[in-house]
Coordinates of C-alpha atoms and ligand atoms in Angstrom, one line a residue:
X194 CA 39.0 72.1 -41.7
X195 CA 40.6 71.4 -38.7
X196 CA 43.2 74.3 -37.7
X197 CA 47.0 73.5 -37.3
X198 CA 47.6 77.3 -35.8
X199 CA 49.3 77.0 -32.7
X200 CA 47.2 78.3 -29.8
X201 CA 48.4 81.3 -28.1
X202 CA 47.9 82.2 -24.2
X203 CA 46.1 85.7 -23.8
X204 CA 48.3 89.0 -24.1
X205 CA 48.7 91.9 -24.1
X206 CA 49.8 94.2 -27.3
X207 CA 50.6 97.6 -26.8
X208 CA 51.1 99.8 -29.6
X209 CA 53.1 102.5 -29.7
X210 CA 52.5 105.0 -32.6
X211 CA 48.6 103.4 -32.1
X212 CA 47.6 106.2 -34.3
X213 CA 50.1 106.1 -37.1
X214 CA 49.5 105.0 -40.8
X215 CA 51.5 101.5 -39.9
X216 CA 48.9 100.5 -37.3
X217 CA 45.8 101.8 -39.0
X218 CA 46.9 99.9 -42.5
X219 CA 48.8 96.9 -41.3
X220 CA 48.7 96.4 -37.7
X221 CA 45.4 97.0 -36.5
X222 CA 43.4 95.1 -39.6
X223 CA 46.1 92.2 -39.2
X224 CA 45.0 91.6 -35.4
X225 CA 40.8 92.0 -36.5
X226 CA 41.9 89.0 -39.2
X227 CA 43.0 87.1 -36.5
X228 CA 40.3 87.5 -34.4
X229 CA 38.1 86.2 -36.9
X230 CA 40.1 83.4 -37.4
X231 CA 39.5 82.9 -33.4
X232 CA 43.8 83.2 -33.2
X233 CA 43.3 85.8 -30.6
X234 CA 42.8 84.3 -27.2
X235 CA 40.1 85.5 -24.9
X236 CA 41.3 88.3 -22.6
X237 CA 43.4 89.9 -24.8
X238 CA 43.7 93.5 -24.9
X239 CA 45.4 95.9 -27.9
X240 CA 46.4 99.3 -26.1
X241 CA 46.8 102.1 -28.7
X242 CA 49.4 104.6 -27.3
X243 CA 50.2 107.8 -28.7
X244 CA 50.5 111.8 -27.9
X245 CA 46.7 112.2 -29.4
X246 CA 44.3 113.6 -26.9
X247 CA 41.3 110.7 -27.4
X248 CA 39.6 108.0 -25.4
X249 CA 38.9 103.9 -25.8
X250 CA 35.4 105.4 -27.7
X251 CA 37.5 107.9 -30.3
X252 CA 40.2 105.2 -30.6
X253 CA 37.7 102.5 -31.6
X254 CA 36.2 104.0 -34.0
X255 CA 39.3 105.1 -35.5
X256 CA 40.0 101.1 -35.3
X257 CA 36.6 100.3 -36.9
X258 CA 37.2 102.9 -40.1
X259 CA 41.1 101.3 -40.4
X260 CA 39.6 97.8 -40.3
X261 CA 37.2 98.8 -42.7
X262 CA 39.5 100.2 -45.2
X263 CA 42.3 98.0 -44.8
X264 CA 40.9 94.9 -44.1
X265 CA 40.7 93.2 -47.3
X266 CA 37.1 93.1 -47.3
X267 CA 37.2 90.1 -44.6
X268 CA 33.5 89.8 -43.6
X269 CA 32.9 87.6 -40.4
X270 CA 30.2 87.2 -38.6
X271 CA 27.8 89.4 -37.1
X272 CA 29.3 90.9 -33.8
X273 CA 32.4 90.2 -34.8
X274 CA 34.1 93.6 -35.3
X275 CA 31.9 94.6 -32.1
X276 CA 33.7 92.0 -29.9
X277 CA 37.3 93.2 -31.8
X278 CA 36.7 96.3 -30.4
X279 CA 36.1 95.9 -27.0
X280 CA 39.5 94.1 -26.7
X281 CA 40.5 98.0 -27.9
X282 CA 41.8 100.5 -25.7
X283 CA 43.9 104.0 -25.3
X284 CA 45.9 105.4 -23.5
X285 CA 47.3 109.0 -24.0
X286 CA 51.5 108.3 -23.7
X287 CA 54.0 111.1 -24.1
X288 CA 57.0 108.8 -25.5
X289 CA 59.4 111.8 -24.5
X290 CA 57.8 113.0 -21.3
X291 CA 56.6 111.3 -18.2
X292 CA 52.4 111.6 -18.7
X293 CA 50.6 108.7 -19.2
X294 CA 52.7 105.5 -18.1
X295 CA 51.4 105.3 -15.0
X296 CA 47.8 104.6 -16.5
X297 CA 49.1 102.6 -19.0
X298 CA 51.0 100.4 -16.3
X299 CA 47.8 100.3 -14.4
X300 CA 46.4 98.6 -17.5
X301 CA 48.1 95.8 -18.0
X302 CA 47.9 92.6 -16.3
X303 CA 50.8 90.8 -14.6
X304 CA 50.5 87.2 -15.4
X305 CA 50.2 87.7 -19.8
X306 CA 52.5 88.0 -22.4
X307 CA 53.6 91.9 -23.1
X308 CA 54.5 92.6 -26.5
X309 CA 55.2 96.3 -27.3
X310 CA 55.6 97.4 -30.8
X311 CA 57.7 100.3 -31.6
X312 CA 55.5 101.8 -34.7
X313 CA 57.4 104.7 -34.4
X314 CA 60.3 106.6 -36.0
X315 CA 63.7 105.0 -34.5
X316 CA 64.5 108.3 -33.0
X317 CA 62.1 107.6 -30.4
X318 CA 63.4 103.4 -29.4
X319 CA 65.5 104.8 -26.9
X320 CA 63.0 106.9 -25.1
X321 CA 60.1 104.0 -25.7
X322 CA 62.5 101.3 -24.2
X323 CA 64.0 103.5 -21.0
X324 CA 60.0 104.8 -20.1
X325 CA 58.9 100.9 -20.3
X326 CA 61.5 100.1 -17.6
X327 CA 61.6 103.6 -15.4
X328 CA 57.4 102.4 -15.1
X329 CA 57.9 99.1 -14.6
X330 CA 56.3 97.9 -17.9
X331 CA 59.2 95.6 -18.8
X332 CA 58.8 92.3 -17.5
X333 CA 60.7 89.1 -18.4
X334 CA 58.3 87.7 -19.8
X335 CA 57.7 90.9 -22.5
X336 CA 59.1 91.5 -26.0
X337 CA 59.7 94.8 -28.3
X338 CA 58.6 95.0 -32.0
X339 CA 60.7 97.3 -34.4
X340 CA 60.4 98.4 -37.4
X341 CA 62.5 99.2 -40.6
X342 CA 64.5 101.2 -41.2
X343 CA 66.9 100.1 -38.3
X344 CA 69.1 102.3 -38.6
X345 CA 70.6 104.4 -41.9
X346 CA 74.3 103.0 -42.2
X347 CA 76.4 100.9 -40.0
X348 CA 77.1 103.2 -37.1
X349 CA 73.5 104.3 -36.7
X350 CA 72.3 100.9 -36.6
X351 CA 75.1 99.8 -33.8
X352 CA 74.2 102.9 -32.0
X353 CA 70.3 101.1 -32.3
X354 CA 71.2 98.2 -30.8
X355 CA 73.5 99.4 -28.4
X356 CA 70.3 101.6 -26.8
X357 CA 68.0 98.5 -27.1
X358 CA 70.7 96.5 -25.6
X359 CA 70.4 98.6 -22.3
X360 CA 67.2 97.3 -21.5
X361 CA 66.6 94.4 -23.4
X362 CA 68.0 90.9 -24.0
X363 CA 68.3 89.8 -27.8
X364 CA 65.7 87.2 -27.2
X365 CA 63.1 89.9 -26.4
X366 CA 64.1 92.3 -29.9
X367 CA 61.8 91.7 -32.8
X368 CA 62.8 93.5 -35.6
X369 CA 60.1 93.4 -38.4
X370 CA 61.4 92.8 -41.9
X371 CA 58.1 91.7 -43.5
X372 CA 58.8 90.3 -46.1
X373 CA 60.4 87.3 -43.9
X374 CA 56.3 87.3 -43.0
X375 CA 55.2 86.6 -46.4
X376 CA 53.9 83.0 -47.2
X377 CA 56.1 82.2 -50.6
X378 CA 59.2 83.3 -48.9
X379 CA 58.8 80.7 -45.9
X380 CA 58.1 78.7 -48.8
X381 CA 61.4 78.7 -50.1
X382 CA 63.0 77.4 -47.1
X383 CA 60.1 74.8 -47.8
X384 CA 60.6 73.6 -51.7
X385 CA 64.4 73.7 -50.8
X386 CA 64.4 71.9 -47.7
X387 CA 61.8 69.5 -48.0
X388 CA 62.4 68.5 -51.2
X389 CA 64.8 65.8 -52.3
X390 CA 64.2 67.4 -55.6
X391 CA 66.4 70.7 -55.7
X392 CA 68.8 70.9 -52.9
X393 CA 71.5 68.7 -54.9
X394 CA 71.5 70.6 -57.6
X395 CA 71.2 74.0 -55.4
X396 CA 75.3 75.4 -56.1
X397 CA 77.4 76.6 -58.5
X398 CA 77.9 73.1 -60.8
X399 CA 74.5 72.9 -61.6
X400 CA 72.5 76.9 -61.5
X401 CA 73.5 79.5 -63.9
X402 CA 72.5 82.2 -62.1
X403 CA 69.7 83.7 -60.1
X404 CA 67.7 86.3 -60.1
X405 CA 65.6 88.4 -57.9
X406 CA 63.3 90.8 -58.8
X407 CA 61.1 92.9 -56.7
X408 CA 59.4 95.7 -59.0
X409 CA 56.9 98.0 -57.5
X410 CA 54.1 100.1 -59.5
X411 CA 53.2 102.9 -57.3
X412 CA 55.8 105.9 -57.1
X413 CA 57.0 107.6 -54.0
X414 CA 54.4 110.2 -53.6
X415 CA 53.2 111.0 -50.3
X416 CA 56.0 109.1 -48.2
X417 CA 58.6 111.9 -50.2
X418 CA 60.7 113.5 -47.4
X419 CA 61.9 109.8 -45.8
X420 CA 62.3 108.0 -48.9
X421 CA 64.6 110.6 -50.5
X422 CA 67.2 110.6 -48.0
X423 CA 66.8 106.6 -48.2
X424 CA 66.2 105.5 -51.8
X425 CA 65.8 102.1 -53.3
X426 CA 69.5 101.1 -51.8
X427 CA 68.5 101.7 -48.0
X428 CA 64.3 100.9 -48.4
X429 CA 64.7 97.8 -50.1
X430 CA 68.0 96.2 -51.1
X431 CA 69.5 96.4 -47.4
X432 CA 66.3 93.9 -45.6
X433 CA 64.1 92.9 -48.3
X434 CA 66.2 91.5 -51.1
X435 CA 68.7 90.8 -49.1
X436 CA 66.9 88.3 -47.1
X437 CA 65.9 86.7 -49.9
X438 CA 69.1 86.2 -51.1
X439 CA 70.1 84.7 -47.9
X440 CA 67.3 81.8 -48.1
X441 CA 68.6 81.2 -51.2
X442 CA 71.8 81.2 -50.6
X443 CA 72.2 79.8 -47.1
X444 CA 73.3 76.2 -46.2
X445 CA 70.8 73.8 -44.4
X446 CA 69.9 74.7 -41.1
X447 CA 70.4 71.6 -38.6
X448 CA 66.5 72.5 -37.8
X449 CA 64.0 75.1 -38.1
X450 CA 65.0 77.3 -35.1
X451 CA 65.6 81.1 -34.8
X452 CA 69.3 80.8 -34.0
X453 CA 70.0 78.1 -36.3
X454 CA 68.3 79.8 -39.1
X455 CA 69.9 83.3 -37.9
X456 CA 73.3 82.0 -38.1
X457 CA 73.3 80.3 -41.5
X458 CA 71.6 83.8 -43.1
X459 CA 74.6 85.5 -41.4
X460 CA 77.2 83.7 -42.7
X461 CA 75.8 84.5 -46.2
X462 CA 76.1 88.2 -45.5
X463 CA 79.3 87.9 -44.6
X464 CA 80.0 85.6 -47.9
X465 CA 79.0 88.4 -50.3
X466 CA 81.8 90.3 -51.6
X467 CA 82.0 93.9 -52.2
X468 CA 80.6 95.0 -55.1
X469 CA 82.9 96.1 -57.9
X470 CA 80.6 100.2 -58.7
X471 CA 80.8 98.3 -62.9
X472 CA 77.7 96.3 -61.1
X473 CA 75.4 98.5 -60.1
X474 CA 72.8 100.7 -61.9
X475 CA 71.0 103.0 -60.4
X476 CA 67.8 105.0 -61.5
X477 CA 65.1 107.2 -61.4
X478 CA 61.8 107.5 -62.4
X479 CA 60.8 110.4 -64.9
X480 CA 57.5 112.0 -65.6
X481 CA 54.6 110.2 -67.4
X482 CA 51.8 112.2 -69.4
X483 CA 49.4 111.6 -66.1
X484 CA 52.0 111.2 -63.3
X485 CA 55.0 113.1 -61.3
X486 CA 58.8 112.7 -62.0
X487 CA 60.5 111.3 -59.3
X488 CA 61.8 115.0 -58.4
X489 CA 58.2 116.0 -58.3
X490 CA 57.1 113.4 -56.1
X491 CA 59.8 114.1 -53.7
X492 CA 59.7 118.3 -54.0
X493 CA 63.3 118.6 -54.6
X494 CA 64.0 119.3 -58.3
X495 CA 67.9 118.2 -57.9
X496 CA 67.6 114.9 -56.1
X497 CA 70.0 112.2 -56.9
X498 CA 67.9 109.4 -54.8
X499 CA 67.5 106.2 -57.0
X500 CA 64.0 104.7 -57.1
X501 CA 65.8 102.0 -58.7
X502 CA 68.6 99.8 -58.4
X503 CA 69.8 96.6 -60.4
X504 CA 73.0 95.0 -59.6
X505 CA 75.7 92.0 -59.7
X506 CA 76.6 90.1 -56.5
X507 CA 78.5 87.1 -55.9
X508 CA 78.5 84.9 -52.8
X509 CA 81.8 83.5 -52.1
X510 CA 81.6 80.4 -50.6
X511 CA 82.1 76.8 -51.8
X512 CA 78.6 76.2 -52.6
X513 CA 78.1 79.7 -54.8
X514 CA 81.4 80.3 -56.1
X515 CA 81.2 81.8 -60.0
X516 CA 77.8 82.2 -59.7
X517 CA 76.4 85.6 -60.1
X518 CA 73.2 86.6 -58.1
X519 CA 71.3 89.8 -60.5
X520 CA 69.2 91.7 -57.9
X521 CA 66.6 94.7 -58.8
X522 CA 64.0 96.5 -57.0
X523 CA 62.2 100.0 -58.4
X524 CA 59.7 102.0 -58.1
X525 CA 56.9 103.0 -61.3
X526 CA 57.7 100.1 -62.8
X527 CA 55.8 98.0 -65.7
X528 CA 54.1 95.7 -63.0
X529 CA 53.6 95.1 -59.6
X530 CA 55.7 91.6 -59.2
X531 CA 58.1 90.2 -57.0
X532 CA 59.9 87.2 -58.1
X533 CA 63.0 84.8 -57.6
X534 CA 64.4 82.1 -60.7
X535 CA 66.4 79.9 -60.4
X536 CA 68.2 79.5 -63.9
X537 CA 70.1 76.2 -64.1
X538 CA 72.8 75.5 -66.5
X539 CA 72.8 74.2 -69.9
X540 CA 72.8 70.4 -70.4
X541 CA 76.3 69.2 -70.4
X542 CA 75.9 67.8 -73.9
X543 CA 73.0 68.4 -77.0
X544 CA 72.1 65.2 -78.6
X545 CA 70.1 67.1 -80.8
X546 CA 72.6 69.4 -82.2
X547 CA 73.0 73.2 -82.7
X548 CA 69.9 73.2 -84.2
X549 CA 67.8 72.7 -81.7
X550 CA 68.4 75.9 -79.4
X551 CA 69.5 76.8 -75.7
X552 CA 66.9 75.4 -73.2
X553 CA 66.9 75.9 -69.6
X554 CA 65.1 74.9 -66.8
X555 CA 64.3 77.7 -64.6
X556 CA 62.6 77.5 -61.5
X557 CA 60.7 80.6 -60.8
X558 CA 59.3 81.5 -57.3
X559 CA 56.6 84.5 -57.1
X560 CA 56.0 86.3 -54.2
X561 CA 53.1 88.3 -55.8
X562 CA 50.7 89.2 -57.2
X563 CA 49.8 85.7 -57.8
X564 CA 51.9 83.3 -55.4
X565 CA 53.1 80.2 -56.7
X566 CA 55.9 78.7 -58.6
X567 CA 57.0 77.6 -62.4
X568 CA 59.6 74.9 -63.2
X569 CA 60.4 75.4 -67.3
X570 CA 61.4 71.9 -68.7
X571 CA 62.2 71.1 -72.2
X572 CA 60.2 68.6 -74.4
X573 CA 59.7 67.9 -77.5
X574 CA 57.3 70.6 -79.7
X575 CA 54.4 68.3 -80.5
X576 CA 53.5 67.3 -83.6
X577 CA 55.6 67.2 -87.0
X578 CA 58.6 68.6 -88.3
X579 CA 61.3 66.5 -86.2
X580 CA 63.2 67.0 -82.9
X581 CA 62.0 70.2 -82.1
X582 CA 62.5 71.5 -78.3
X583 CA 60.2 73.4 -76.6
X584 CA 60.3 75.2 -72.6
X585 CA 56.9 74.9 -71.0
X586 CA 56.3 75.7 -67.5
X587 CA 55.0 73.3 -65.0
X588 CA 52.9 75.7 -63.2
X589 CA 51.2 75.9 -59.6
X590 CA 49.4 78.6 -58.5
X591 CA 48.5 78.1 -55.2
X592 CA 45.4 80.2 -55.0
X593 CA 44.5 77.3 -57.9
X594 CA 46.0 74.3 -56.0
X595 CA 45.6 75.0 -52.9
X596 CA 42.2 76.5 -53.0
X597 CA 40.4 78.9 -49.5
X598 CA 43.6 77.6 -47.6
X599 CA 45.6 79.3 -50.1
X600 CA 43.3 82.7 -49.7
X601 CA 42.9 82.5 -46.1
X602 CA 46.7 82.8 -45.4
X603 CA 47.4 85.3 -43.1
X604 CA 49.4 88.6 -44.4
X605 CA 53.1 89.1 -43.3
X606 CA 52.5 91.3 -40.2
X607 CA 49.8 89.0 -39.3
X608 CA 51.9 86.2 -39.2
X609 CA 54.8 88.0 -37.4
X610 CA 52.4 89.8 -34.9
X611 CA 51.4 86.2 -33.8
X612 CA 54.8 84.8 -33.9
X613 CA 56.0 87.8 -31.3
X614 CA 53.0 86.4 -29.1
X615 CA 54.1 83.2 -29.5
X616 CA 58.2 83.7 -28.8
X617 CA 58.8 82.7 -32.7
X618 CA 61.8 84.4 -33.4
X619 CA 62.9 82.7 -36.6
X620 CA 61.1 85.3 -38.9
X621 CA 62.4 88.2 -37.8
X622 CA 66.2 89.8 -37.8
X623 CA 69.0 89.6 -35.3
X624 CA 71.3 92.5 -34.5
X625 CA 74.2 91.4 -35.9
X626 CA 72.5 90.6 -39.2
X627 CA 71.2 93.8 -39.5
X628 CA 74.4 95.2 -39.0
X629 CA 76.6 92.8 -41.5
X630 CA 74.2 93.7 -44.0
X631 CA 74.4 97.5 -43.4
X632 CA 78.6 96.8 -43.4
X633 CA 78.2 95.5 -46.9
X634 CA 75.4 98.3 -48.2
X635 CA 77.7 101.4 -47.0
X636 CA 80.4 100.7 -48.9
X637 CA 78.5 101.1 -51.8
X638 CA 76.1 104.1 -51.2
X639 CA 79.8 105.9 -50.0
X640 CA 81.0 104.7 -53.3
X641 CA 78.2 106.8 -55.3
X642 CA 78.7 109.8 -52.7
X643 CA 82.4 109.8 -53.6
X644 CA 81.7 110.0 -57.9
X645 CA 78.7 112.4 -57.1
X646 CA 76.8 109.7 -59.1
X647 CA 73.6 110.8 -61.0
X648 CA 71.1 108.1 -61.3
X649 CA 69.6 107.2 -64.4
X650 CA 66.3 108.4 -65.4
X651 CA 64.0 105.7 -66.5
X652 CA 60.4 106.0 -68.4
X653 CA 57.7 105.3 -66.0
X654 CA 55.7 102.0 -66.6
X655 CA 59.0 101.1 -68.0
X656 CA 61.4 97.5 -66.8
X657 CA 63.9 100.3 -65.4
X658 CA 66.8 102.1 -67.5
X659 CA 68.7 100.7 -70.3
X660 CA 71.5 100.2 -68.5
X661 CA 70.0 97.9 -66.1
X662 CA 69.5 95.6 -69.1
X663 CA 73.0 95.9 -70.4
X664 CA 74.1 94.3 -67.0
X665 CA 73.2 91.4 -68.0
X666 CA 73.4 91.6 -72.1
X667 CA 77.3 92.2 -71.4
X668 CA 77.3 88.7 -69.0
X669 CA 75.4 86.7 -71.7
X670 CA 72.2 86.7 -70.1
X671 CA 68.8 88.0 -70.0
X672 CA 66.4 89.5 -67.3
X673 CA 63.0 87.7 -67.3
X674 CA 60.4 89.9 -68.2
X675 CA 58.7 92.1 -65.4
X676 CA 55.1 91.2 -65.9
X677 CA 52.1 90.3 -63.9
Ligands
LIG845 C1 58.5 98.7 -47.6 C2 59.2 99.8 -48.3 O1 59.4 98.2 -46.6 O2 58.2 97.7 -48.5 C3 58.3 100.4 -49.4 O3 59.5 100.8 -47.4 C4 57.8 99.3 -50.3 O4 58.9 101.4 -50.2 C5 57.3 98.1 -49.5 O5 56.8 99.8 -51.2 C6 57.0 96.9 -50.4 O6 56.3 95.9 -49.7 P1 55.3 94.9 -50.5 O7 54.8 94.0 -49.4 O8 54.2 95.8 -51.0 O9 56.1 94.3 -51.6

């Protein structure tokens, strides 16, 4: 197959918080799946940087275990994890003192591309970004990763950017939300932009309503003492379903360029209205007969965190006016599965009477397990018995359709990594995104501050409390089912 990848010139990456659990199970397997795709350039180097006292030897083998574990099985050929591994090296950097940036300076060569990514808590940005220019790390040519959470409200993600701001230009901040990195969510910029197909019938006249799911199996067990002063509202509704939202929501970009992309999610944000407190449900997970309570997982028997949240937003613009968007996220849910459907409206008019039901098409697209999309359309129930209507799906998988190209797609933070090498910035979030988004989350978190709200336990392995149902029972509507 010949490969479409754009080539990228050598680099190099440096990673701070080299030996942290993002590296060793997204990070560092991500760059060893691009190497054997041949994606990373000759003369590159990765630079692990942390406090821990080890050498290149003690690093690479902590490389070689993380690949190992986290690499999806990806077997290449022989030598090839050897070669990975002498593009490995580590320096010993005190992100709060002065030791170590001299040595890591002395490593890096002038004429590559410098990409330095932040896997650290945020506490530390300001330290990270102020050491990179005190040593002379920072060169025009070079570019900072963060990660989420950026930031907790509003102010603290100003305060964020204001520090990065200090020493570096927009067009070198790449702030990670990864599920922009995931294939089926580029994809719907894809079946809505390159189709003549959907776009006309993509507003208010023609959909229903649409609905985003994102429900999670696992619990929060072992990541306790962040996610409880975060919950479902700040770790997932704030990026993740939000930018989904906004590719569903936004207008045509003129083209497929970071700014023009940017701007058009932006305006979104800034279209959603506040949400009336009626539209949100929050829960929490209780205890199963062979698993923790939510309380349990988190060590702290009077939490009020949600691990869940469903909720009603409108977008108010021309093109979404009336229609509601239902979001939910949770944690120990029935199934793993991310999904977004599309539900259009009835058919103006039933030529075959009363009798013959509601139908709807609904276009659903699934992030995973499973990537692909369904369009339901009605036809007739074959076989005797008269007019009767049936909803079938037209289904693609595109593991099925698509075949090895389908498998070999790269993960999200592979595909960001490479797009911060390449000066991509389309895929990842602007400042002032960040920060419309946390102006319209605050509100709401204050809201359930203010009423002391309790959230709603839930039964484990359940679709998420009652209640979460009855928000759309009371609008005339259904949640699909959370399967996988
Ligand atoms: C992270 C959240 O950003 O996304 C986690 O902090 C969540 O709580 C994860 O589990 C979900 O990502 P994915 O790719 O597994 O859907």
């Amino acid at each position: 197959m010949v490969s479409r990848v754009i080539p990228v010139d050598p680099f190099d990456l440096v990673i701070f918080g080299g030996t942290g659990d993002l590296a060793r199970r997204k990070i560092l397997p991500g760059l060893f799946r691009r190497f054997c795709s041949g994606q990373m350039p000759e003369g590159s180097q990765i630079i692990g940087a942390a406090r821990s006292d080890i050498d290149d030897a003690e690093y690479r083998n902590m490389v070689s275990d993380a690949v190992e574990e986290f690499g999806g099985g990806r077997t290449c050929e022989r030598g090839t994890l050897e070669a990975f591994l002498d593009t490995i090296h580590f320096v010993t950097t005190d992100a709060k003192g002065d030791g170590g940036w001299n040595e890591l300076n002395g490593k890096m060569r002038p004429d590559c591309v410098r990409a330095f990514y932040f896997s650290v808590g945020p506490s530390l940005f300001g330290d990270l970004a102020e050491r990179l220019h005190r040593f002379g790390l920072a060169t025009p040519d070079s570019r900072i990763v963060v990660e989420k959470p950026f930031g907790h409200d509003l102010k603290s993600a100003k305060a964020l950017n204001a520090t990065l701001a200090q020493h570096f230009d927009e067009a070198q901040i790449y702030r990670i939300d990864h599920y922009l990195g995931k294939e089926t969510v580029q994809n719907l910029m894809a079946v809505r932009f390159g189709n003549m197909l959907f776009e006309p019938l993509w507003n208010a006249q023609y959909v229903d309503h649409i609905q985003i799911t994102v429900a999670e199996t696992v619990g929060v067990g072992g990541r306790g003492s962040y996610y409880d002063k975060s919950g479902a509202m700040r770790d997932m509704v704030q990026n993740h379903l939000m930018q989904l939202l906004c590719l569903i929501a936004m207008e045509p970009p003129a083209k497929f360029d970071p700014d023009a992309v940017r701007d058009e999610k932006l305006k979104v944000i800034r279209a959603l209205e506040p949400v009336d407190w009626h539209h949100v449900v929050r829960g929490q997970y209780g205890a199963a007969r062979d698993a923790p309570s939510y309380r349990e997982d988190v060590e702290n028997p009077k939490s009020s965190t949600e691990s869940f949240v469903a909720m009603k937003c409108h977008v108010s613009n021309w093109r979404w006016a009336g229609t509601p968007f239902y979001m939910r996220t949770g944690k120990r849910l029935k199934a793993r599965t991310s999904e977004i459907a599309v539900v259009f409206k009835d058919a103006p008019h039933s030529i075959f009477g009363v009798d013959a039901g509601r139908h709807r098409n609904v276009l659903a697209i699934r992030l995973q397990p499973n990537e692909g999309m369904t369009l339901d359309v009605t036809i007739k129930e074959p076989g005797p018995g008269g007019m009767r209507l049936l909803d079938v799906p037209l289904d693609m998988s595109f593991a099925e359709t698509l075949g090895a190209e389908a498998e070999e797609a790269p993960d999200a933070y592979e595909r960001l990594i490479m797009d911060v090498i390449r000066g991509d910035q389309t895929l990842f979030m602007r400042g002032d995104e960040v920060e419309a988004a946390w102006a319209w989350t605050d509100p709401i978190i204050a809201d359930w501050v203010m009423r002391n709200d309790v959230p709603k336990e839930y039964e484990p392995a359940s679709s998420g409390p009652e209640d979460a149902l009855m928000l759309m029972h009371r609008d005339g509507r259904k949640w699909r089912e959370v399967k996988a």
